[in-house]
Coordinates of C-alpha atoms in Angstrom, one line a residue:
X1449 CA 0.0 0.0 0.0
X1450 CA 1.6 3.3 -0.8
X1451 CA 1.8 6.4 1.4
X1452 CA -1.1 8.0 0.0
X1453 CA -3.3 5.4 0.6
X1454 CA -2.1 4.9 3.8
X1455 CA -2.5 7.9 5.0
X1456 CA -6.5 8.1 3.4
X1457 CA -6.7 4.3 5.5
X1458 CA -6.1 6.2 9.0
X1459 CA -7.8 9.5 8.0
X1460 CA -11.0 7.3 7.0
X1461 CA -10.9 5.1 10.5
X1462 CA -10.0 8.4 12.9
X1463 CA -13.5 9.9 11.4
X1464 CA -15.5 7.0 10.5
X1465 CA -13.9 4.2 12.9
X1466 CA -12.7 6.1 15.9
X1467 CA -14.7 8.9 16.1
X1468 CA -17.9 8.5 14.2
X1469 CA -20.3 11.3 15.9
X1470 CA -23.5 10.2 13.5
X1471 CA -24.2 7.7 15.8
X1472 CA -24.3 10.7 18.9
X1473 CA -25.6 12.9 17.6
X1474 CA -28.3 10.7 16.3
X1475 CA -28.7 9.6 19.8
X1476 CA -28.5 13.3 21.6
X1477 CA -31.1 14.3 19.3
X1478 CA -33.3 11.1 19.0
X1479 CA -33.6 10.7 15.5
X1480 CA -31.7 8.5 12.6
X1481 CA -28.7 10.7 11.1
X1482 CA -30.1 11.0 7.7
X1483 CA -32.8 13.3 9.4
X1484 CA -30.1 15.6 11.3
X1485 CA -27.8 15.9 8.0
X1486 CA -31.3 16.7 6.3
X1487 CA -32.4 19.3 9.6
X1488 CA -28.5 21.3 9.1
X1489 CA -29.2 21.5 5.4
X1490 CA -32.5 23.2 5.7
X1491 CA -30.9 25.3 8.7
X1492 CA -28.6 27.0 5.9
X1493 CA -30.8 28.1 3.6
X1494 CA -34.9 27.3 2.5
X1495 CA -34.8 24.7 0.0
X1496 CA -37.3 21.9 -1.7
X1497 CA -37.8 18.3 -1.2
X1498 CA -36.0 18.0 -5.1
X1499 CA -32.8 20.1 -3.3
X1500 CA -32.6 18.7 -1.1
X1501 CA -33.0 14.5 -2.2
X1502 CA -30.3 15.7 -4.5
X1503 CA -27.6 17.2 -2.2
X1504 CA -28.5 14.1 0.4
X1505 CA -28.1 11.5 -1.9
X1506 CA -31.8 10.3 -1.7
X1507 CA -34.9 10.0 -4.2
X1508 CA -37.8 12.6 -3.6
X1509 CA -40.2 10.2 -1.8
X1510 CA -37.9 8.8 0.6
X1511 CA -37.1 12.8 1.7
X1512 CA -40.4 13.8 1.9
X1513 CA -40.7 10.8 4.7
X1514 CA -38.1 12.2 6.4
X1515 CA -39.3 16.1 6.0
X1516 CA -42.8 14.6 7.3
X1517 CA -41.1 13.5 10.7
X1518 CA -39.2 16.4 10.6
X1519 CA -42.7 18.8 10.5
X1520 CA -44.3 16.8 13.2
X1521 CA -41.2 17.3 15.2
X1522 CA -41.8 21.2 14.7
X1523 CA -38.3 21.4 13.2
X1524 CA -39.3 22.4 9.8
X1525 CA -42.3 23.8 7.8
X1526 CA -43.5 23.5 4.8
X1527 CA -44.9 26.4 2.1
X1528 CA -46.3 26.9 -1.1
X1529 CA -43.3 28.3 -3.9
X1530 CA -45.2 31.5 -4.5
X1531 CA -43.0 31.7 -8.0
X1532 CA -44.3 27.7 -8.7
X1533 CA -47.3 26.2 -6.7
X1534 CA -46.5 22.7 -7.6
X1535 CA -43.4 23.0 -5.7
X1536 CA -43.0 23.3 -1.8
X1537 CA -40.3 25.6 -0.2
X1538 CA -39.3 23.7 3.2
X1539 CA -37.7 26.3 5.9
X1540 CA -36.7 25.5 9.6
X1541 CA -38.8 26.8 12.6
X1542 CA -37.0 28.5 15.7
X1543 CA -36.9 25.0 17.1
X1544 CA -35.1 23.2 14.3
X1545 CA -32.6 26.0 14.1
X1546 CA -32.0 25.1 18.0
X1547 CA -31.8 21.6 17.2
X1548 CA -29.6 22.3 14.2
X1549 CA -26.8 24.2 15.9
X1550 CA -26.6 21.5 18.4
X1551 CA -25.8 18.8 16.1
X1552 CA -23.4 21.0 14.8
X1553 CA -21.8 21.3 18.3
X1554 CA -21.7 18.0 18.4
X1555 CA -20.2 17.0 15.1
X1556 CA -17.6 19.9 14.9
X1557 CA -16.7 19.2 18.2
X1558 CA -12.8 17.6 17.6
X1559 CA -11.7 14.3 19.5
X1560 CA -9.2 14.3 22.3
X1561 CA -6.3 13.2 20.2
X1562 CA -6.1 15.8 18.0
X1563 CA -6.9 18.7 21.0
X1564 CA -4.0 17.2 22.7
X1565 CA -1.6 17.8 19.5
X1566 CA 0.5 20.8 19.5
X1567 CA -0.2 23.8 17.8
X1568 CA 1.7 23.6 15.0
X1569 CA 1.3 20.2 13.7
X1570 CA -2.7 21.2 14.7
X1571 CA -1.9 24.5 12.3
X1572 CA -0.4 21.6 9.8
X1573 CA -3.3 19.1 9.5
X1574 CA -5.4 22.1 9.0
X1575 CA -3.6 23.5 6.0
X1576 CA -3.1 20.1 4.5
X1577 CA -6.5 18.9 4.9
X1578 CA -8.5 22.0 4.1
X1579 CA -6.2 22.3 0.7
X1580 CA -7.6 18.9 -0.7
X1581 CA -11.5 19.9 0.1
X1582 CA -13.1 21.4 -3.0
X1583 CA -14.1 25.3 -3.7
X1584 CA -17.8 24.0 -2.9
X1585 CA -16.9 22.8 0.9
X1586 CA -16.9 26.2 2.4
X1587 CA -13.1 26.3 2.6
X1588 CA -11.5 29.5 4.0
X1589 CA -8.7 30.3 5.6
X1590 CA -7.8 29.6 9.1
X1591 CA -7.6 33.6 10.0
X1592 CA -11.2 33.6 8.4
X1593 CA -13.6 31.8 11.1
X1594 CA -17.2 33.2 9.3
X1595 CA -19.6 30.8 8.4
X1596 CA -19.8 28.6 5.0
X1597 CA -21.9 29.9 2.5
X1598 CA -25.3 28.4 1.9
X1599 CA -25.5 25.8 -0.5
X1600 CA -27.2 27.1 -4.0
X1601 CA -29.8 26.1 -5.5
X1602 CA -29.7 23.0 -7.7
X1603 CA -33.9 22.8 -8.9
X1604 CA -34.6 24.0 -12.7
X1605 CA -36.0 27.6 -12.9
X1606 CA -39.7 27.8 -12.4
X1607 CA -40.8 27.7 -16.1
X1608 CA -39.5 24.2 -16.5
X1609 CA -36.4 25.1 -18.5
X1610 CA -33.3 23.3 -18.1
X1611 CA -32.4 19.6 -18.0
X1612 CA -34.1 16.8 -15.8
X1613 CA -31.5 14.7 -13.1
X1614 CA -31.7 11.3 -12.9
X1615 CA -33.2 10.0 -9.5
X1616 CA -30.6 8.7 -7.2
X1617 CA -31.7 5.3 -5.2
X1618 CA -32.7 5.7 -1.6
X1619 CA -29.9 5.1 0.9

């Protein structure tokens, strides 16, 4: 195995192995994690049920399940598109942004091992790891602590132009 892969091998099992906070902060909330990732999404911006399947990986039916459990939790609500009735607009309530910002606590929250490292290699890991994200994952510099930018809208405009996705199977 070369060093690359190596070093992906340990980055995958400190997150995913060692440190996997889906499971608490499924727990600390009381709900299953595809809910929470799909309560922070709507906590950045208003989106649809189409929006959002696409940037959680799921097909529209399977997300509207989990935006009905979100609605009776009074985490989220839904509206009518005023631009496109056929569409609903999904937004989070005062308790969902609450709810929202604790899972976020929770998931940002880093693990004892890298706390206890020193500064610099701390200031190292950051550079390193924050140069291989993507333009789209919020990066900014380490002086720059503001928050990421909403995600944008990925529907077709109103009037039907543009082309169709394909639907993703549920996960």
């Amino acid at each position: 195995m070369n060093r690359a892969a190596r070093a992906w091998v340990a980055m995958r099992s400190l997150v995913l192995d060692s440190n996997d906070r889906r499971r608490a902060v499924a727990e600390a909330l009381d709900m299953s994690y595809i809910r929470v990732k799909a309560l922070r999404r709507v906590a950045t911006a208003p989106t649809t049920i189409r929006e959002l399947a696409d940037s959680l990986g799921t097909d529209a039916p399977y997300t509207t399940i989990v935006i009905d459990d979100l609605e009776q939790r009074g985490l989220v609500e839904r509206s009518v598109d005023p631009r496109d009735r056929r569409r609903r607009i999904v937004t989070v309530t005062d308790a969902g942004t609450a709810q929202a910002q604790r899972a976020t606590q929770i998931l940002d929250a880093p693990p004892a091992q890298l706390a206890a490292l020193p500064a610099a290699d701390v200031a190292a890991l950051e550079r390193i790891v924050t140069s291989l994200l993507p333009p789209s994952a919020g990066r900014r510099p380490a002086s720059d602590p503001g928050p990421r930018p909403a995600v944008t809208s990925t529907s077709p405009p109103p009037d039907g132009a543009g082309s169709r996705r394909s639907r993703r199977p549920a996960r």
